[in-house]
mmCIF file of C-alpha atoms and ligand atoms in Angstrom:
data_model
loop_
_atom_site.group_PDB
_atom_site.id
_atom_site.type_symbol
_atom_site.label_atom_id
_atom_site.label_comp_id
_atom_site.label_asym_id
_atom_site.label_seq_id
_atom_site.Cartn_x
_atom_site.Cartn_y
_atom_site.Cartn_z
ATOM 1 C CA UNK V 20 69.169 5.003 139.030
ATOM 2 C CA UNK V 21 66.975 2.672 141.118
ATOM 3 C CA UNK V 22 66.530 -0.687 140.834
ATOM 4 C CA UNK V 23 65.508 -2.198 137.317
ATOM 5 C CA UNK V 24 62.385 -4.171 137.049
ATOM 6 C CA UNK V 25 61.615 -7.092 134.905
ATOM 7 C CA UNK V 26 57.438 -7.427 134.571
ATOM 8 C CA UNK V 27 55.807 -10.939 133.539
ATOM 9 C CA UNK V 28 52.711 -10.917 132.428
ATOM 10 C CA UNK V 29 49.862 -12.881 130.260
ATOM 11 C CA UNK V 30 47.367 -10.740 129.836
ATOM 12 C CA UNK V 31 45.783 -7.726 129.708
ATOM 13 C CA UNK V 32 49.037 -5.721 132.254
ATOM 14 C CA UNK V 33 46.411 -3.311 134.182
ATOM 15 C CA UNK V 34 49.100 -4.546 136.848
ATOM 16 C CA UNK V 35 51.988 -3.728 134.469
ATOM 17 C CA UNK V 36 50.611 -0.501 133.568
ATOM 18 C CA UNK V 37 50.039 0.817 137.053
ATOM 19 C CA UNK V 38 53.981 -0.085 137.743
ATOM 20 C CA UNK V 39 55.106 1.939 134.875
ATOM 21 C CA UNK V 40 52.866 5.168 135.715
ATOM 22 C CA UNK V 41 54.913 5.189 139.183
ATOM 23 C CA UNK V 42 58.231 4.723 137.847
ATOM 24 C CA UNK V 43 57.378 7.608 135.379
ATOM 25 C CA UNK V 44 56.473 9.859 138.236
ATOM 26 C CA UNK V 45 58.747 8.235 140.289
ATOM 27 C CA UNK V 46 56.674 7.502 142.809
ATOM 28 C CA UNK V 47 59.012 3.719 142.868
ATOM 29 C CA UNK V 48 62.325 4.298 142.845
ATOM 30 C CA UNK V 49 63.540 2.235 139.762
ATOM 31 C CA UNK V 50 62.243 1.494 136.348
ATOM 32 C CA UNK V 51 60.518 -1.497 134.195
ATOM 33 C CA UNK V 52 63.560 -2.257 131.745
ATOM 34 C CA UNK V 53 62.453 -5.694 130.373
ATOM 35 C CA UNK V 54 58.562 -6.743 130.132
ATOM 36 C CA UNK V 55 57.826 -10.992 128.820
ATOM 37 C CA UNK V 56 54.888 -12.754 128.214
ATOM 38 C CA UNK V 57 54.259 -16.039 127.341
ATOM 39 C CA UNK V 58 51.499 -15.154 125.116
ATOM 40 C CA UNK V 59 51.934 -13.043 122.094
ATOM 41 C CA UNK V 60 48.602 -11.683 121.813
ATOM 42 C CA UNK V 61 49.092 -10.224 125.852
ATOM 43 C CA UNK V 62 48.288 -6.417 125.626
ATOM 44 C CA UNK V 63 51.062 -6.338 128.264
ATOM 45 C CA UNK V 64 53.442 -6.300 125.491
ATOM 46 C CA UNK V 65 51.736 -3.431 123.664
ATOM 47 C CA UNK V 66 51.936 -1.493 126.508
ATOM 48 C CA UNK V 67 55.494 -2.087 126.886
ATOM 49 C CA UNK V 68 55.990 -0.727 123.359
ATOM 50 C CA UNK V 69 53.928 2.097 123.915
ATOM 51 C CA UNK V 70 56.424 3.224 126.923
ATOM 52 C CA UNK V 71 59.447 2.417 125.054
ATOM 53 C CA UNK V 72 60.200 -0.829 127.130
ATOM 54 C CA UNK V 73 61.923 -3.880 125.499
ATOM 55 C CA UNK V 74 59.100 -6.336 125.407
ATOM 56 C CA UNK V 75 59.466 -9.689 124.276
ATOM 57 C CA UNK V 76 56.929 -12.939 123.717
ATOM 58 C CA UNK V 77 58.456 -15.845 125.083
ATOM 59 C CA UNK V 78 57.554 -19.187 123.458
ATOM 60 C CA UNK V 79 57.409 -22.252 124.914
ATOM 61 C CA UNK V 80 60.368 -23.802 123.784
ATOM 62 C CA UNK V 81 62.799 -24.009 126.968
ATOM 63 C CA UNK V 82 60.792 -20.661 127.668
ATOM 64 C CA UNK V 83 62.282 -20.549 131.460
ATOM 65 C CA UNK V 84 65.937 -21.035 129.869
ATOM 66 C CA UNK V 85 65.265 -18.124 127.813
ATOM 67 C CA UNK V 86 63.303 -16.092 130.685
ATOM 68 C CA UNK V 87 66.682 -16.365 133.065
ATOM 69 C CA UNK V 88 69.476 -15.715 130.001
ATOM 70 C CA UNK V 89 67.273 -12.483 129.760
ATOM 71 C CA UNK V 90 66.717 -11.594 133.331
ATOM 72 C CA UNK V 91 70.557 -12.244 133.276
ATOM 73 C CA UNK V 92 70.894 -10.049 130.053
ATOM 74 C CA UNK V 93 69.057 -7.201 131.347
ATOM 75 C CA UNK V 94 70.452 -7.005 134.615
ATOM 76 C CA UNK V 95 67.536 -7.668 136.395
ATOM 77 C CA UNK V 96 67.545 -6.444 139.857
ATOM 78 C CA UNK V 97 63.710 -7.751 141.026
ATOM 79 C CA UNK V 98 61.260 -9.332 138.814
ATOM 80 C CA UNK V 99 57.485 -8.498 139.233
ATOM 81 C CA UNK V 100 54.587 -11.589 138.109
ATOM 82 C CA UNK V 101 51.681 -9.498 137.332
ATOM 83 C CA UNK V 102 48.815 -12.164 135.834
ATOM 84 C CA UNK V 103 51.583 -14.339 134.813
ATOM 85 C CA UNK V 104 49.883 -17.530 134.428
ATOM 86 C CA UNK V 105 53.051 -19.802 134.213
ATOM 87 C CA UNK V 106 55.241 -21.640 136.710
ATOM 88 C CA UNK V 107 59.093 -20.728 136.825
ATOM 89 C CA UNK V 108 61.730 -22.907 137.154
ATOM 90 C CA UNK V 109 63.458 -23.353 140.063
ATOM 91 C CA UNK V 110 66.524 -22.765 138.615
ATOM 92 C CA UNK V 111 65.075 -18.378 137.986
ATOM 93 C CA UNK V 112 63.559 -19.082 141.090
ATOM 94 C CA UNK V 113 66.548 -19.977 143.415
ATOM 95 C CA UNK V 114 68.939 -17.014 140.863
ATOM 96 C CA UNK V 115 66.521 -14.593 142.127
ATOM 97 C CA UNK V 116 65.966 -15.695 145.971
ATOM 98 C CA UNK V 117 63.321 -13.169 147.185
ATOM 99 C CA UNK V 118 63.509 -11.254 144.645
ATOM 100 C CA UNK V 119 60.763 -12.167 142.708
ATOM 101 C CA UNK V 120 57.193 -10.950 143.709
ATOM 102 C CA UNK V 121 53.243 -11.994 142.657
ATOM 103 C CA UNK V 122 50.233 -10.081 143.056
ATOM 104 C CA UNK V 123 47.018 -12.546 143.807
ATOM 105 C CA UNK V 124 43.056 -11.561 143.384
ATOM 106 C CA UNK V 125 42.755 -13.232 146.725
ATOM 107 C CA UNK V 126 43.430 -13.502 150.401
ATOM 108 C CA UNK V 127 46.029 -15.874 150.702
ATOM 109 C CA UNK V 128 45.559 -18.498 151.654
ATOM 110 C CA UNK V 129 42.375 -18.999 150.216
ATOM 111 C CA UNK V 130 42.060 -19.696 146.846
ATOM 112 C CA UNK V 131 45.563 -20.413 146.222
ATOM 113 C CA UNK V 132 46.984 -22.903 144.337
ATOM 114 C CA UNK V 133 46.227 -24.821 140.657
ATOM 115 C CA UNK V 134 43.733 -23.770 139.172
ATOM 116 C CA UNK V 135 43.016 -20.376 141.120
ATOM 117 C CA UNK V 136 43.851 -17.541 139.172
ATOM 118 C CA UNK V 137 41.568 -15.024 137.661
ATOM 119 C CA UNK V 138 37.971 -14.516 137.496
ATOM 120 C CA UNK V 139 37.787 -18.711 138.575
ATOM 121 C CA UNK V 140 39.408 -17.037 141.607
ATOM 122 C CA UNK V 141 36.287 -14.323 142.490
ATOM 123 C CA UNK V 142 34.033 -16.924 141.215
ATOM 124 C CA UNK V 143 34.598 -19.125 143.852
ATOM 125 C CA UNK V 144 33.946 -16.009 146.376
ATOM 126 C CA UNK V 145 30.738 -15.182 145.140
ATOM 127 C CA UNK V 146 29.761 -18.619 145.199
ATOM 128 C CA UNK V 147 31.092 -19.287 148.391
ATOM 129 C CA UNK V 148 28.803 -16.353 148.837
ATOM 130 C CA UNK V 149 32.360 -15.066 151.057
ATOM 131 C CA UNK V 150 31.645 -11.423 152.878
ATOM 132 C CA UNK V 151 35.074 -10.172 152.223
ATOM 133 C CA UNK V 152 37.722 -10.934 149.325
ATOM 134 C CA UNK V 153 40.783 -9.043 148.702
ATOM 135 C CA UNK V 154 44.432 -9.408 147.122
ATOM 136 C CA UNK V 155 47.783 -10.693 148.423
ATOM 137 C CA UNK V 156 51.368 -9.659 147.434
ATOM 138 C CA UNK V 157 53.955 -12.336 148.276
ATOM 139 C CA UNK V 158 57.156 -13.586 147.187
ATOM 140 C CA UNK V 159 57.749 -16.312 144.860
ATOM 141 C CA UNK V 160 59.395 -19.690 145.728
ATOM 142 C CA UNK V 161 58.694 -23.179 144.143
ATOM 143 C CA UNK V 162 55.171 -23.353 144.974
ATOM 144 C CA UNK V 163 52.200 -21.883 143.549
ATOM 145 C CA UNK V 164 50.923 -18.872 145.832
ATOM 146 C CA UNK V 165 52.980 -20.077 148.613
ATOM 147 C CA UNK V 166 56.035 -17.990 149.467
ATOM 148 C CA UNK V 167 55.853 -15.463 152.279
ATOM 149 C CA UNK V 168 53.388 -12.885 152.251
ATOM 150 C CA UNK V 169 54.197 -9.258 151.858
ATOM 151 C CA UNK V 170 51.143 -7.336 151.872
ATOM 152 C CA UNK V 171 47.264 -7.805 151.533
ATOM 153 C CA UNK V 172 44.144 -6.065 151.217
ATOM 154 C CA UNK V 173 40.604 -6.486 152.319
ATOM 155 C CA UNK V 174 37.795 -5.685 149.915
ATOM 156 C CA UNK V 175 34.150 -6.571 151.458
ATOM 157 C CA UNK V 176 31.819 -8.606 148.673
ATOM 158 C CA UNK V 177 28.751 -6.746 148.187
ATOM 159 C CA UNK V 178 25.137 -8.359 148.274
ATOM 160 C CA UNK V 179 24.682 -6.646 144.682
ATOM 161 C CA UNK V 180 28.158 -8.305 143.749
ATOM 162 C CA UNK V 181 28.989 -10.681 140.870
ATOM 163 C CA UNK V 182 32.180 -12.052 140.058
ATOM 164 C CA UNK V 183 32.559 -9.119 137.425
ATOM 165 C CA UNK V 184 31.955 -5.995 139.565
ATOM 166 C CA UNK V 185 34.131 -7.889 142.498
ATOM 167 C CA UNK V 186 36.876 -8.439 140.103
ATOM 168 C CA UNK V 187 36.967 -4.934 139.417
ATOM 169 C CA UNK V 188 37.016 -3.746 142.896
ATOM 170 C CA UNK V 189 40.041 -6.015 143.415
ATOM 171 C CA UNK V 190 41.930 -5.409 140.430
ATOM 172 C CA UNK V 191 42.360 -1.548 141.587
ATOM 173 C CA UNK V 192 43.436 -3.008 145.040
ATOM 174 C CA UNK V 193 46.031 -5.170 143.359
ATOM 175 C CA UNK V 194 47.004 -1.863 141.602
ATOM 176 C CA UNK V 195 47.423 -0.322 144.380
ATOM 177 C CA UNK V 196 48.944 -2.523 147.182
ATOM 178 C CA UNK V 197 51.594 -3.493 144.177
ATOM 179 C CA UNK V 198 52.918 -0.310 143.783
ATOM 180 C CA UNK V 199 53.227 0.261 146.979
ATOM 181 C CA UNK V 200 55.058 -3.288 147.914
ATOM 182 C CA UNK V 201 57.691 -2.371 144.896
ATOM 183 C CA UNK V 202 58.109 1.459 145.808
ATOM 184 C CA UNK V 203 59.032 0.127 149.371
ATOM 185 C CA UNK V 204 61.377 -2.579 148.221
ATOM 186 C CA UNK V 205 62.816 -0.138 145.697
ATOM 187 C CA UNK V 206 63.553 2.309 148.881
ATOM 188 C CA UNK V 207 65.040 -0.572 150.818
ATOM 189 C CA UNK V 208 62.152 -0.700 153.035
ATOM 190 C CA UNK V 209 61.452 -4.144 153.950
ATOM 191 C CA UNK V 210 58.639 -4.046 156.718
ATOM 192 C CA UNK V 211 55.198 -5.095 156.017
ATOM 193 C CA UNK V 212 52.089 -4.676 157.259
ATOM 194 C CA UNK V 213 48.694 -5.733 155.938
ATOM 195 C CA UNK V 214 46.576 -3.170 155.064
ATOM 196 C CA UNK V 215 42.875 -3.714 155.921
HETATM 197 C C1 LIG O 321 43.804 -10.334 136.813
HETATM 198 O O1 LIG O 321 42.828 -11.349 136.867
HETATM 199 C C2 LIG O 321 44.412 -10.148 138.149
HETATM 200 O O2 LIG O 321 43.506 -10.509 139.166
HETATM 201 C C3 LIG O 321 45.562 -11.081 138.182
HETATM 202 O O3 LIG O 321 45.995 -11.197 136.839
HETATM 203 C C4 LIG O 321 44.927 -10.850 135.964
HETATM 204 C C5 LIG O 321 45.383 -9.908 134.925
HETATM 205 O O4 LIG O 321 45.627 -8.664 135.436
HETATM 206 N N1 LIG O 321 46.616 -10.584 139.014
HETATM 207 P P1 LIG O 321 46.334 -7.568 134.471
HETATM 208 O O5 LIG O 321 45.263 -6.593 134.085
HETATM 209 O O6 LIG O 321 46.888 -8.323 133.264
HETATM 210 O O7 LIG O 321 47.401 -6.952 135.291
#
């Protein structure tokens, strides 16, 4: 059984796709049963298909009304933001208290907040000219990148680095220190510790 996951996402779902492969081999004890995006074109979806997944574009009419009636729908036991680019309600985020998660391309603190997300986010690194980047999992509450951290990672920024072969580094980190956040919370393991 395991618990049943509910993936946002806007984009491309490299994030998505790396949760799926370790429910299939059940590496995380639970499965993606409900994948939204907020923008039709988002890959994310496709992939969702491809597995079999019910995977639905959201538009923006009340789109957080329709968001919770689903998460409510589905059953939703924790709900994963993976390059979800827009801001929940409080009213999904205080019906799922701590049970909603977000990976970052950063560590958190630093380049948090509007306007941070992305490539803009390793951008700022490299031009920062930053020796070490990295990616933080924490949990969602009202503000943006703000709720408690879970896990991070530490990638150091190369001298022959650009924002494009940093991002890439970072994205398998994110891959990787989000699976392993979810398979612990799906085996009711609740202690942290960064990973550096
Ligand atoms: C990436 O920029 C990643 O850093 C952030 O969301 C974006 C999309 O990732 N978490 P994905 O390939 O759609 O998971």
């Amino acid at each position: 059984m395991g618990i049943r996951i509910a993936v946002l996402a806007s984009g491309g779902g490299t994030n998505l796709q790396a949760i799926i492969d370790h429910t299939e081999n059940e590496q995380i004890n639970g499965e993606v049963v409900l994948i939204l995006s907020n923008n039709k074109e988002a890959y994310a979806l496709k992939r969702g298909e491809q597995h079999n997944i019910p995977s639905f574009y959201v538009e923006a009419t009340n789109r957080n009304e329709k968001i919770l009636k689903l998460l409510k729908e589905y059953d939703i036991d924790f709900v994963v933001l993976a390059g979800y680019l827009k801001i929940l309600s409080k009213e999904i985020i205080d019906a799922f208290r701590n049970k909603i998660i977000n990976i970052h391309p950063s560590l958190l603190p630093k380049y948090s907040g509007k306007g941070y997300y992305g490539e803009k986010v390793h951008q700022a690194v490299i031009s920062n000219n930053d020796k070490f980047s990295g990616a933080t999992v924490h949990y969602v509450d009202e503000g943006i990148d703000t709720g408690k951290i879970l896990m991070q990672k530490k990638v150091k920024v190369l001298d022959t680095d650009d924002y494009i072969s940093l991002s890439k580094r970072i994205l398998k980190v994110e891959h990787e220190i989000l699976v392993n956040v979810i398979e612990k919370l799906s085996k009711g393991d609740h202690n942290f510790e960064s990973i550096n």
